[in-house]
Amino acid sequence: TDRPFPRLGQELRLDNRWVDLRVPANNAIMRIQSGVCQLFRESLYSEGFVEIHSPKLIAGESEGGAGVFKTDYFGSTACLAQSPQLYKQMSIS
């Protein structure tokens, strides 16, 4: 077309992210990222690796409690896990 594409600022795009992600160019980026991740995952699985999913919310503070994000989790206090390192080390021992 002869009409120029509208220029949208980052703030407007982030405020309406649910619409922005449906733009074909952004959707294509997500599909490519997904495909690359799947290829890596399949390659590592073929070598005998195991995928580990560490907890994201934990019952108590970790890492000394500095700068811990606390939230209510079904009536109990939960903290955002700072690092999955401990859980990954436990899984390989």
Coordinates of N, CA and C in Angstrom, one line a residue:
T1 N 0.8 -1.2 0.0 CA 0.0 0.0 0.0 C 0.9 1.2 0.0
D2 N 0.3 2.4 -0.3 CA 1.0 3.6 -0.3 C 1.0 4.3 1.1
R3 N 0.2 3.8 2.0 CA 0.1 4.4 3.3 C 1.3 3.9 4.1
P4 N 1.9 4.8 4.8 CA 3.0 4.4 5.7 C 2.5 3.6 6.9
F5 N 3.3 2.8 7.5 CA 2.9 2.1 8.7 C 2.9 3.0 9.9
P6 N 1.9 2.9 10.8 CA 1.9 3.8 11.9 C 3.0 3.5 12.9
R7 N 3.6 4.5 13.5 CA 4.7 4.4 14.4 C 4.0 4.4 15.8
L8 N 4.2 3.3 16.5 CA 3.6 3.1 17.9 C 4.8 3.1 18.9
G9 N 4.6 3.9 19.9 CA 5.6 3.9 21.0 C 5.6 2.7 21.8
Q10 N 6.7 2.4 22.5 CA 6.9 1.2 23.3 C 5.8 1.2 24.5
E11 N 5.6 2.4 25.0 CA 4.6 2.4 26.2 C 3.2 2.0 25.7
L12 N 2.8 2.4 24.5 CA 1.5 2.0 24.0 C 1.5 0.5 23.7
R13 N 2.5 0.0 23.1 CA 2.6 -1.4 22.8 C 2.6 -2.3 24.1
L14 N 3.3 -1.8 25.1 CA 3.3 -2.6 26.4 C 2.0 -2.5 27.1
D15 N 1.3 -1.4 27.1 CA 0.0 -1.3 27.7 C -1.0 -2.1 27.0
N16 N -0.8 -2.5 25.8 CA -1.8 -3.3 25.0 C -1.0 -4.5 24.4
R17 N -0.3 -5.2 25.3 CA 0.6 -6.3 24.9 C -0.2 -7.4 24.3
W18 N -1.4 -7.7 24.8 CA -2.2 -8.8 24.3 C -2.6 -8.6 22.9
V19 N -2.7 -7.3 22.4 CA -3.0 -7.1 21.0 C -1.7 -7.1 20.2
D20 N -0.6 -6.6 20.8 CA 0.7 -6.5 20.1 C 1.2 -7.9 19.8
L21 N 0.9 -8.8 20.6 CA 1.5 -10.2 20.4 C 0.7 -10.9 19.2
R22 N -0.4 -10.4 18.8 CA -1.1 -10.9 17.7 C -0.7 -10.4 16.4
V23 N 0.1 -9.4 16.3 CA 0.7 -8.9 15.1 C 1.5 -10.0 14.4
P24 N 1.3 -10.2 13.1 CA 2.0 -11.3 12.5 C 3.5 -11.4 12.7
A25 N 4.1 -10.2 12.7 CA 5.6 -10.2 12.9 C 6.0 -10.7 14.3
N26 N 5.3 -10.2 15.3 CA 5.6 -10.6 16.7 C 5.2 -12.1 16.9
N27 N 4.1 -12.5 16.2 CA 3.7 -13.9 16.3 C 4.8 -14.8 15.7
A28 N 5.3 -14.4 14.6 CA 6.4 -15.2 13.9 C 7.6 -15.3 14.7
I29 N 8.0 -14.2 15.4 CA 9.2 -14.2 16.3 C 9.0 -15.3 17.4
M30 N 7.8 -15.3 18.0 CA 7.5 -16.3 19.1 C 7.6 -17.7 18.5
R31 N 7.1 -17.9 17.3 CA 7.1 -19.3 16.7 C 8.5 -19.7 16.4
I32 N 9.4 -18.8 15.9 CA 10.8 -19.1 15.7 C 11.5 -19.5 17.0
Q33 N 11.3 -18.6 18.0 CA 11.9 -18.9 19.3 C 11.4 -20.3 19.8
S34 N 10.2 -20.6 19.7 CA 9.6 -21.9 20.1 C 10.3 -23.0 19.4
G35 N 10.4 -22.9 18.1 CA 11.1 -23.9 17.2 C 12.5 -24.1 17.6
V36 N 13.3 -23.1 17.9 CA 14.7 -23.2 18.3 C 14.8 -23.9 19.6
C37 N 13.9 -23.5 20.6 CA 13.9 -24.2 21.9 C 13.6 -25.7 21.7
Q38 N 12.6 -26.0 20.9 CA 12.3 -27.4 20.7 C 13.4 -28.2 20.1
L39 N 14.2 -27.6 19.1 CA 15.3 -28.3 18.6 C 16.4 -28.5 19.6
F40 N 16.7 -27.5 20.4 CA 17.6 -27.7 21.5 C 17.2 -28.8 22.5
R41 N 15.9 -28.8 22.9 CA 15.4 -29.7 23.8 C 15.5 -31.2 23.2
E42 N 15.1 -31.3 22.0 CA 15.2 -32.7 21.3 C 16.6 -33.1 21.2
S43 N 17.5 -32.2 20.9 CA 19.0 -32.6 20.9 C 19.5 -33.0 22.2
L44 N 19.1 -32.3 23.3 CA 19.6 -32.7 24.6 C 18.9 -34.0 25.1
Y45 N 17.6 -34.2 24.8 CA 17.0 -35.4 25.1 C 17.7 -36.6 24.5
S46 N 18.1 -36.4 23.2 CA 18.7 -37.5 22.5 C 20.1 -37.9 23.1
E47 N 20.7 -37.0 23.9 CA 21.9 -37.2 24.6 C 21.7 -37.7 26.0
G48 N 20.5 -37.9 26.4 CA 20.2 -38.4 27.7 C 20.0 -37.4 28.8
F49 N 19.9 -36.1 28.5 CA 19.6 -35.1 29.5 C 18.2 -35.2 29.9
V50 N 18.0 -34.7 31.2 CA 16.6 -34.6 31.7 C 16.3 -33.1 32.0
E51 N 15.1 -32.7 31.7 CA 14.7 -31.4 31.9 C 14.2 -31.3 33.4
I52 N 14.6 -30.2 34.1 CA 14.2 -30.0 35.5 C 13.4 -28.8 35.6
H53 N 12.3 -28.9 36.3 CA 11.5 -27.7 36.6 C 11.5 -27.5 38.1
S54 N 12.2 -26.4 38.5 CA 12.3 -26.1 39.9 C 11.1 -25.3 40.4
P55 N 10.8 -25.3 41.7 CA 9.7 -24.5 42.2 C 9.9 -23.0 42.0
K56 N 8.9 -22.3 41.7 CA 9.0 -20.8 41.6 C 8.5 -20.1 42.8
L57 N 7.6 -20.7 43.6 CA 7.1 -20.2 44.9 C 7.6 -21.2 45.9
I58 N 8.1 -20.7 47.0 CA 8.6 -21.5 48.1 C 7.9 -21.0 49.4
A59 N 7.9 -21.9 50.5 CA 7.2 -21.5 51.7 C 8.0 -20.5 52.5
G60 N 9.3 -20.5 52.5 CA 10.1 -19.6 53.3 C 11.1 -18.8 52.4
E61 N 11.8 -17.9 53.1 CA 12.8 -17.1 52.4 C 14.0 -17.9 52.1
S62 N 14.7 -17.6 51.0 CA 15.9 -18.3 50.7 C 17.0 -17.2 50.4
E63 N 18.2 -17.6 50.3 CA 19.3 -16.7 50.0 C 19.4 -15.6 51.0
G64 N 19.2 -15.9 52.3 CA 19.4 -14.9 53.3 C 18.2 -13.9 53.5
G65 N 17.2 -14.0 52.6 CA 16.0 -13.2 52.7 C 16.2 -11.7 52.3
A66 N 17.3 -11.4 51.6 CA 17.5 -10.0 51.2 C 16.6 -9.8 49.9
G67 N 15.8 -8.8 49.9 CA 15.0 -8.5 48.8 C 14.1 -9.6 48.3
V68 N 13.4 -10.2 49.2 CA 12.5 -11.3 48.9 C 11.1 -10.8 48.5
F69 N 10.5 -11.3 47.5 CA 9.2 -10.9 47.1 C 8.2 -11.9 47.7
K70 N 7.4 -11.4 48.6 CA 6.4 -12.2 49.3 C 5.0 -12.0 48.7
T71 N 4.2 -13.0 48.8 CA 2.8 -13.0 48.3 C 1.9 -13.9 49.0
D72 N 0.6 -13.7 48.9 CA -0.3 -14.6 49.6 C -0.6 -15.7 48.6
Y73 N -0.5 -16.9 49.1 CA -0.7 -18.1 48.3 C -1.8 -19.0 49.0
F74 N -3.0 -18.8 48.6 CA -4.1 -19.6 49.2 C -4.1 -19.4 50.7
G75 N -3.9 -18.2 51.3 CA -4.0 -18.0 52.7 C -2.7 -18.2 53.4
S76 N -1.6 -18.6 52.7 CA -0.3 -18.8 53.4 C 0.7 -17.8 52.7
T77 N 1.7 -17.5 53.4 CA 2.7 -16.6 52.8 C 3.7 -17.5 52.0
A78 N 4.0 -17.0 50.8 CA 4.9 -17.7 49.9 C 5.9 -16.7 49.4
C79 N 7.1 -17.1 49.1 CA 8.1 -16.2 48.5 C 8.5 -16.7 47.1
L80 N 8.9 -15.8 46.3 CA 9.4 -16.1 45.0 C 10.8 -16.6 45.1
A81 N 11.0 -17.8 44.6 CA 12.3 -18.4 44.7 C 13.4 -17.6 44.0
Q82 N 14.5 -17.4 44.6 CA 15.6 -16.5 44.1 C 16.4 -17.2 43.0
S83 N 16.7 -18.4 43.2 CA 17.6 -19.2 42.3 C 17.2 -20.6 42.3
P84 N 17.2 -21.3 41.1 CA 16.9 -22.7 41.1 C 18.2 -23.6 41.3
Q85 N 19.3 -22.9 41.7 CA 20.6 -23.6 41.8 C 20.5 -24.8 42.8
L86 N 20.0 -24.5 44.0 CA 19.9 -25.5 45.0 C 19.1 -26.8 44.6
Y87 N 18.0 -26.6 43.9 CA 17.1 -27.7 43.5 C 17.8 -28.4 42.3
K88 N 18.6 -27.8 41.5 CA 19.3 -28.4 40.4 C 20.4 -29.2 41.0
Q89 N 21.1 -28.7 42.0 CA 22.2 -29.4 42.6 C 21.7 -30.7 43.3
M90 N 20.5 -30.6 44.0 CA 20.0 -31.7 44.6 C 19.6 -32.8 43.6
S91 N 19.1 -32.4 42.4 CA 18.7 -33.4 41.4 C 19.8 -34.2 40.8
I92 N 21.0 -33.6 40.8 CA 22.2 -34.3 40.2 C 23.0 -35.1 41.2
S93 N 22.7 -35.0 42.5 CA 23.5 -35.6 43.5 C 23.1 -37.1 43.7

